């Protein structure tokens, strides 16, 4: 569980996140949605500790991120997996090398154990053995995302962060990625936070949805509530897509 | 103001670079990779440039010393001392700043804009240390070897070119390169090459590590890195020459 309390973040006096409080539940896919420039990425990176916040508290279970020293943060980060928008795979090493990297860096596993873990993670994201030796530039965008997910779960994290995990993917592959993240969240009992503006993701896996607008918390609910809400800003955001407008009418 | 900001941030980056590595084995593996990529891959260009410059200097010294009052041994002496004191240390560092420096900036800069550095940080890896320390150690380690190689091939270039164009004989040239030899010049230039090696790796790494934006900014950062490294090499050349040679 991650608890965010009264979070404020500004850049050069410009307040980007204003007084956001939210609880991200364990074992659920927690989505952050909002227009481009609404502050989603800043919120995500603040929760991750990549940005120093102005005010507020960020609790990872019973540990306050803000009060942690550099050493404690480093240790805690080994409990975090992150899937970046572009995959962020290390392009100078192979697919299996990417998964093995955190294992090499932070575990005392034998080579055989590492290979087994690599195979386990890649198998969980449906990457075939033939692709293990390929380099990131030699695989498709969808595969890169799946490898990025496999790398994120390599150290068996408690917390999984995904920044626009299905951007740039076709709708079918995007659904596969969404479902994969949801299944992994359930299987490994992780606290998953997904940053997205893809309404398909919201409808597919939005167990808990936070809608932010201009850096403020505007609405919180689930995918079932989202089509029934009266919140004007949220309705404007969702029903900009005619398909969802028809769903609401229908 | 911007100058002081960059100097301050450069030293803060170095503090992170020289922090205790998370896993020594991985750093050593990375070090061998960098020695190969940045050092061994530079040997060819160093040999070619040194042979040609050695040959050109021999012809030019022979032309300048064409007056019969100058002994012909001066050609070899001039070539040797110019190679040792300036070309094989300073000029070579300037050339390497272009080759190795732009490589380092573009590699680290691309990792920054594609979020690979953020990815390392999220994992809890000290990205500055993991990416930059092996490069600095590799370049500082390889530079003295490149210097020695450059002096050798420069002298060889002179020995081949001089007799070939008929400006000096091989015995005269060999006698010249042995005449009034000061071993301290080698020590002096080795010290310079260590300092320049550090600059050639760390300054471009700084520009790559803090790049913001996309591919265009990475290109601009590479250019800025090479220009700034060149200026710093010349500045430190002046200081070291003043401190160690006069």
XYZ file of C-alpha atoms in Angstrom:
496
model
C 0.000 0.000 0.000
C 1.192 3.522 -0.755
C -0.328 6.458 1.074
C 0.108 9.962 -0.302
C -0.834 12.782 2.061
C -1.252 16.451 1.122
C 1.353 16.381 -1.614
C 2.554 19.635 -3.149
C 5.152 19.996 -5.879
C 6.189 23.084 -7.806
C 8.801 23.979 -10.400
C 10.228 27.519 -10.306
C 7.263 28.738 -8.268
C 4.732 27.112 -10.588
C 2.614 24.703 -8.560
C 2.163 21.496 -10.562
C 0.725 19.245 -7.833
C -1.657 20.796 -5.325
C -2.665 19.074 -2.117
C -3.156 15.547 -3.430
C -4.017 12.825 -0.928
C -4.667 9.295 -2.134
C -4.210 5.709 -1.026
C -2.953 3.182 -3.615
C -4.141 -0.242 -2.504
C -2.123 -3.455 -2.519
C -3.134 -6.112 -5.053
C -5.065 -3.587 -7.147
C -4.309 -1.769 -10.377
C -4.422 1.882 -9.347
C -4.723 4.223 -12.317
C -3.858 7.890 -12.495
C -5.642 9.568 -15.380
C -5.838 13.110 -16.659
C -5.203 15.300 -19.680
C -1.697 15.835 -21.007
C 0.023 18.351 -18.736
C -2.325 17.687 -15.811
C 0.572 16.560 -13.597
C 0.284 12.760 -13.845
C 3.968 12.129 -14.519
C 5.064 14.653 -11.890
C 2.816 12.905 -9.350
C 4.204 9.493 -10.314
C 7.834 10.659 -10.171
C 7.190 12.435 -6.860
C 5.747 9.242 -5.355
C 8.788 7.376 -6.683
C 11.084 9.892 -5.020
C 12.625 11.032 -8.296
C 11.434 14.573 -7.519
C 11.886 16.277 -4.165
C 8.435 17.407 -3.077
C 7.588 20.786 -1.486
C 5.191 19.508 1.172
C 3.385 16.353 2.168
C 4.052 12.736 3.068
C 4.533 9.574 1.025
C 4.176 6.328 2.955
C 5.270 2.969 1.588
C 3.365 0.822 4.097
C 4.844 2.095 7.374
C 7.904 3.844 5.901
C 7.831 7.545 5.119
C 9.801 8.166 1.908
C 10.375 11.815 2.768
C 12.196 11.024 5.988
C 14.386 8.331 4.451
C 18.088 8.916 3.932
C 19.803 8.223 0.616
C 20.911 4.760 1.791
C 17.417 3.737 2.932
C 15.922 4.994 -0.319
C 18.389 2.934 -2.307
C 17.425 -0.189 -0.417
C 13.729 0.565 -0.769
C 14.062 1.105 -4.493
C 14.968 -2.548 -4.842
C 11.351 -3.218 -3.857
C 10.138 -1.082 -6.748
C 9.680 -2.099 -10.363
C 9.128 0.511 -13.038
C 7.893 0.282 -16.604
C 8.751 3.410 -18.557
C 6.781 4.866 -21.434
C 9.456 3.955 -23.973
C 10.489 0.734 -22.257
C 13.895 2.179 -21.275
C 15.615 -1.140 -21.923
C 19.420 -1.028 -21.925
C 20.084 -1.126 -25.633
C 23.659 -2.390 -25.356
C 22.634 -5.667 -23.724
C 20.382 -8.505 -24.850
C 16.827 -9.182 -23.709
C 17.989 -11.719 -21.125
C 20.850 -9.422 -20.112
C 18.278 -6.723 -19.334
C 16.392 -9.035 -16.985
C 19.598 -10.371 -15.437
C 20.992 -6.886 -14.770
C 19.095 -6.182 -11.491
C 19.810 -9.766 -10.392
C 23.550 -9.302 -11.058
C 23.509 -5.998 -9.239
C 21.506 -6.823 -6.140
C 21.402 -10.563 -5.522
C 23.881 -13.271 -4.605
C 22.201 -15.826 -6.882
C 24.291 -18.330 -8.775
C 24.405 -18.051 -12.556
C 22.013 -21.005 -12.870
C 19.541 -19.445 -10.436
C 19.692 -16.181 -12.327
C 19.060 -17.936 -15.631
C 16.059 -19.669 -14.112
C 14.687 -16.395 -12.796
C 15.241 -14.729 -16.196
C 13.378 -17.565 -17.922
C 10.597 -17.383 -15.309
C 10.101 -13.628 -15.776
C 10.231 -13.765 -19.574
C 7.878 -16.725 -19.611
C 5.403 -14.757 -17.481
C 5.250 -12.035 -20.117
C 5.048 -14.562 -22.967
C 8.441 -13.931 -24.532
C 9.632 -16.945 -26.486
C 13.099 -18.434 -25.934
C 14.278 -17.455 -29.418
C 14.052 -13.795 -28.408
C 16.201 -14.111 -25.268
C 19.465 -13.407 -27.095
C 18.101 -10.574 -29.240
C 18.846 -6.920 -28.537
C 16.047 -4.435 -27.752
C 16.402 -2.805 -31.171
C 15.699 -6.177 -32.798
C 12.281 -6.723 -31.180
C 8.899 -5.027 -31.693
C 7.508 -2.210 -29.523
C 5.016 -4.556 -27.870
C 7.754 -7.047 -27.052
C 9.933 -4.269 -25.658
C 7.115 -3.329 -23.278
C 6.736 -6.942 -22.189
C 10.483 -7.269 -21.621
C 10.349 -4.024 -19.611
C 7.592 -5.560 -17.454
C 9.673 -8.729 -17.038
C 12.648 -6.642 -15.913
C 10.426 -4.705 -13.509
C 9.303 -7.910 -11.776
C 12.758 -9.564 -11.782
C 13.488 -8.650 -8.161
C 9.983 -9.631 -7.063
C 8.953 -6.049 -6.236
C 6.257 -4.991 -3.795
C 5.445 -1.907 -5.837
C 5.047 -1.617 -9.597
C 4.922 1.737 -11.381
C 3.957 2.037 -15.038
C 4.201 5.278 -16.991
C 1.894 5.093 -20.013
C 2.680 1.391 -20.508
C 0.683 1.010 -23.711
C 1.394 4.267 -25.499
C 2.346 3.760 -29.120
C 0.878 0.255 -29.242
C -2.013 -1.009 -31.322
C -5.295 -1.530 -29.372
C -4.944 -5.332 -29.291
C -1.360 -5.293 -27.967
C -2.300 -2.515 -25.545
C -5.044 -4.719 -24.089
C -2.580 -7.613 -23.776
C -0.177 -5.363 -21.851
C -2.973 -4.071 -19.590
C -4.162 -7.573 -18.786
C -0.609 -8.725 -18.193
C 0.001 -5.963 -15.650
C -3.287 -6.737 -13.916
C -2.546 -10.469 -13.746
C 0.972 -9.880 -12.393
C -0.431 -7.464 -9.807
C -2.811 -10.168 -8.560
C -0.286 -12.997 -8.749
C 2.517 -11.213 -6.911
C 0.270 -9.106 -4.625
C 1.889 -5.865 -5.719
C 0.768 -2.277 -5.282
C 0.543 -1.163 -8.896
C 0.245 2.421 -10.043
C -0.365 3.077 -13.721
C -0.180 6.454 -15.328
C -2.359 6.601 -18.432
C -4.677 8.670 -20.573
C -5.941 5.632 -22.430
C -9.647 5.139 -21.704
C -9.487 1.513 -22.860
C -7.072 0.832 -19.986
C -9.443 2.524 -17.554
C -12.379 0.385 -18.689
C -10.270 -2.821 -18.782
C -8.255 -2.659 -15.569
C -9.279 0.481 -13.639
C -9.916 -1.046 -10.229
C -9.118 2.257 -8.587
C -8.960 5.421 -10.654
C -7.632 8.844 -9.653
C -8.530 11.656 -12.045
C -6.400 14.765 -11.710
C -6.897 18.092 -13.376
C -4.421 20.985 -13.301
C -2.508 19.244 -10.537
C -5.527 18.759 -8.243
C -7.385 15.622 -7.245
C -10.680 15.861 -9.085
C -12.285 12.448 -8.685
C -11.571 8.997 -7.247
C -13.528 5.836 -7.981
C -13.532 2.584 -9.931
C -14.132 1.732 -13.599
C -17.746 0.913 -12.741
C -18.352 4.342 -11.211
C -16.654 6.259 -13.987
C -19.504 5.966 -16.495
C -22.044 7.097 -13.900
C -20.255 10.108 -12.512
C -21.623 13.654 -12.642
C -18.190 15.250 -12.402
C -18.126 17.627 -15.367
C -14.362 17.713 -15.854
C -14.161 13.937 -15.775
C -17.099 13.618 -18.154
C -15.491 16.091 -20.556
C -12.285 14.056 -20.405
C -13.905 10.646 -20.884
C -16.640 11.478 -23.315
C -14.424 13.395 -25.684
C -14.370 9.932 -27.249
C -17.772 9.441 -28.932
C -17.696 5.699 -28.324
C -17.739 6.191 -24.560
C -20.422 8.865 -24.904
C -22.599 6.285 -26.698
C -21.792 3.729 -23.971
C -23.050 6.153 -21.355
C -26.259 6.812 -23.301
C -26.698 3.104 -24.089
C 26.489 32.518 -13.243
C 25.895 29.623 -15.624
C 29.629 28.876 -15.533
C 29.659 28.512 -11.736
C 26.461 26.430 -11.851
C 28.077 23.996 -14.288
C 31.363 23.826 -12.368
C 29.484 23.139 -9.130
C 27.308 20.479 -10.731
C 30.371 18.894 -12.373
C 32.045 18.441 -8.980
C 28.821 17.151 -7.414
C 28.619 14.623 -10.239
C 32.241 13.581 -9.583
C 31.367 13.057 -5.913
C 28.669 10.593 -6.995
C 30.965 9.008 -9.593
C 33.605 8.172 -6.988
C 31.134 6.762 -4.477
C 31.566 3.128 -3.426
C 30.351 0.828 -6.249
C 27.343 -1.408 -5.544
C 28.901 -4.507 -7.078
C 32.613 -4.430 -7.937
C 32.363 -7.377 -10.332
C 29.943 -5.548 -12.624
C 32.081 -2.426 -12.617
C 35.186 -4.405 -13.550
C 33.307 -6.094 -16.387
C 32.176 -2.661 -17.553
C 35.760 -1.376 -17.248
C 37.109 -4.017 -19.652
C 34.300 -3.216 -22.054
C 35.198 0.504 -21.949
C 38.934 -0.177 -22.381
C 38.024 -2.054 -25.534
C 35.459 0.448 -26.837
C 37.234 3.672 -25.966
C 40.885 2.605 -25.907
C 41.632 -0.336 -28.168
C 39.311 1.028 -30.856
C 41.324 4.254 -30.868
C 44.676 2.593 -31.576
C 44.199 2.626 -35.364
C 43.532 6.349 -35.630
C 46.403 7.137 -33.229
C 48.842 5.086 -35.339
C 47.734 6.643 -38.634
C 47.784 10.229 -37.360
C 51.137 9.765 -35.593
C 52.865 8.259 -38.649
C 51.706 11.113 -40.878
C 52.464 13.881 -38.369
C 55.911 12.376 -37.651
C 56.647 12.325 -41.374
C 55.365 15.854 -41.940
C 57.340 17.245 -38.980
C 60.553 15.626 -40.225
C 60.136 17.247 -43.652
C 59.310 20.638 -42.100
C 62.255 20.492 -39.667
C 64.551 19.498 -42.513
C 63.248 22.476 -44.509
C 63.690 24.880 -41.570
C 67.177 23.527 -40.840
C 68.323 23.557 -44.444
C 71.020 26.130 -43.641
C 74.381 24.243 -43.533
C 75.310 25.815 -40.158
C 72.665 23.637 -38.450
C 73.678 20.030 -37.841
C 71.427 17.495 -39.546
C 70.831 15.811 -36.178
C 68.544 18.723 -35.284
C 65.857 17.257 -37.551
C 65.565 14.101 -35.477
C 65.858 16.037 -32.220
C 63.142 18.503 -33.243
C 60.788 15.760 -34.349
C 61.375 13.769 -31.170
C 60.906 16.652 -28.730
C 57.851 18.037 -30.507
C 56.258 14.605 -30.482
C 57.040 13.973 -26.819
C 56.335 17.425 -25.427
C 53.287 18.486 -27.373
C 51.925 16.353 -30.159
C 51.624 12.913 -28.574
C 50.198 14.298 -25.346
C 48.284 17.522 -26.050
C 47.412 17.297 -29.748
C 46.473 13.680 -29.399
C 44.244 14.528 -26.436
C 42.506 17.161 -28.558
C 41.904 14.581 -31.281
C 40.726 12.009 -28.748
C 38.371 14.579 -27.209
C 36.630 14.591 -30.581
C 36.580 10.837 -30.990
C 36.144 9.492 -27.463
C 34.468 12.588 -25.991
C 31.644 12.778 -28.503
C 31.154 9.025 -28.140
C 30.789 9.327 -24.364
C 28.405 12.302 -24.520
C 26.167 10.756 -27.138
C 26.060 7.377 -25.386
C 25.215 8.759 -21.949
C 22.993 11.503 -23.398
C 20.952 8.969 -25.361
C 20.577 6.896 -22.197
C 19.306 10.006 -20.422
C 16.700 10.985 -23.031
C 15.441 7.404 -23.399
C 14.996 7.157 -19.596
C 17.603 4.387 -19.236
C 19.361 6.451 -16.559
C 16.064 6.945 -14.690
C 15.595 3.217 -14.948
C 18.974 2.615 -13.249
C 18.128 5.119 -10.523
C 14.746 3.470 -9.859
C 16.531 0.143 -9.418
C 18.698 1.771 -6.772
C 21.855 1.865 -8.898
C 24.143 4.888 -8.627
C 23.853 5.670 -12.333
C 26.614 8.307 -12.338
C 29.078 5.874 -10.850
C 28.020 2.851 -12.893
C 28.083 4.697 -16.223
C 30.924 7.168 -15.763
C 33.492 5.629 -13.402
C 34.505 2.764 -15.742
C 34.864 5.265 -18.598
C 37.120 7.581 -16.585
C 39.290 4.715 -15.329
C 39.482 3.181 -18.828
C 40.502 6.433 -20.532
C 43.000 7.437 -17.821
C 44.486 3.935 -18.043
C 44.705 3.825 -21.835
C 45.971 7.380 -22.470
C 49.614 6.781 -21.393
C 49.730 3.747 -23.710
C 48.336 5.801 -26.579
C 50.938 8.471 -25.814
C 53.832 5.982 -25.949
C 52.412 4.417 -29.099
C 52.032 7.834 -30.702
C 55.653 8.803 -29.951
C 56.897 5.494 -31.353
C 54.869 5.660 -34.562
C 55.563 9.377 -34.983
C 59.317 8.717 -34.872
C 58.839 5.778 -37.198
C 56.895 7.999 -39.609
C 59.780 10.470 -39.623
C 62.335 7.734 -40.165
C 60.445 6.391 -43.174
C 59.426 9.726 -44.720
C 62.706 11.657 -44.243
C 64.907 9.300 -46.296
C 62.027 8.610 -48.715
C 61.792 12.275 -49.759
C 65.566 12.649 -49.512
C 65.813 15.291 -46.748
C 67.780 13.171 -44.268
C 69.466 9.775 -44.066
C 68.399 7.071 -41.653
C 71.680 7.173 -39.616
C 71.432 10.989 -39.298
C 67.833 10.712 -38.188
C 68.563 7.973 -35.630
C 71.492 9.939 -34.263
C 69.206 12.988 -34.006
C 66.467 11.253 -32.042
C 69.074 10.057 -29.516
C 70.841 13.427 -29.227
C 70.350 15.487 -26.018
C 67.513 13.271 -24.856
C 65.909 14.426 -21.594
C 64.085 11.477 -19.924
C 62.073 13.891 -17.745
C 60.169 14.981 -20.867
C 58.600 11.529 -20.948
C 57.585 11.777 -17.272
C 56.181 15.252 -17.879
C 54.117 14.100 -20.844
C 52.878 10.992 -19.069
C 51.581 13.218 -16.256
C 49.892 15.414 -18.864
C 48.317 12.404 -20.564
C 46.836 11.219 -17.259
C 45.283 14.639 -16.623
C 44.026 14.904 -20.191
C 42.607 11.382 -20.020
C 40.579 12.393 -16.981
C 39.270 15.494 -18.762
C 38.473 13.642 -22.001
C 36.290 11.171 -20.085
C 34.735 13.253 -17.319
C 33.794 16.488 -19.110
C 31.884 14.823 -21.995
C 30.279 12.471 -19.445
C 29.013 15.523 -17.560
C 27.462 17.021 -20.697
C 25.807 13.710 -21.566
C 24.587 12.977 -18.056
C 22.697 16.262 -17.707
C 21.323 16.558 -21.229
C 17.629 17.440 -21.447
C 15.332 17.022 -24.420
C 15.770 14.714 -27.383
C 18.134 13.675 -30.143
C 18.794 17.272 -31.191
C 19.944 18.223 -27.674
C 22.199 15.151 -27.513
C 23.912 16.345 -30.707
C 24.301 19.855 -29.323
C 25.635 18.476 -26.036
C 28.258 16.457 -27.932
C 29.466 19.578 -29.705
C 29.563 21.568 -26.444
C 31.390 18.724 -24.718
C 34.134 18.573 -27.362
C 34.610 22.355 -27.418
C 34.769 22.625 -23.614
C 37.075 19.626 -23.287
C 39.444 21.133 -25.865
C 39.540 24.449 -24.028
C 40.198 22.696 -20.715
C 42.966 20.567 -22.248
C 44.739 23.675 -23.525
C 44.227 25.457 -20.203
C 45.659 22.555 -18.212
C 48.467 22.172 -20.743
C 49.472 25.745 -19.968
C 49.274 25.222 -16.219
C 51.148 21.896 -16.232
C 53.858 23.248 -18.521
C 54.327 26.231 -16.228
C 54.372 24.060 -13.105
C 56.421 21.125 -14.315
C 58.677 22.407 -17.042
C 59.770 25.954 -16.270
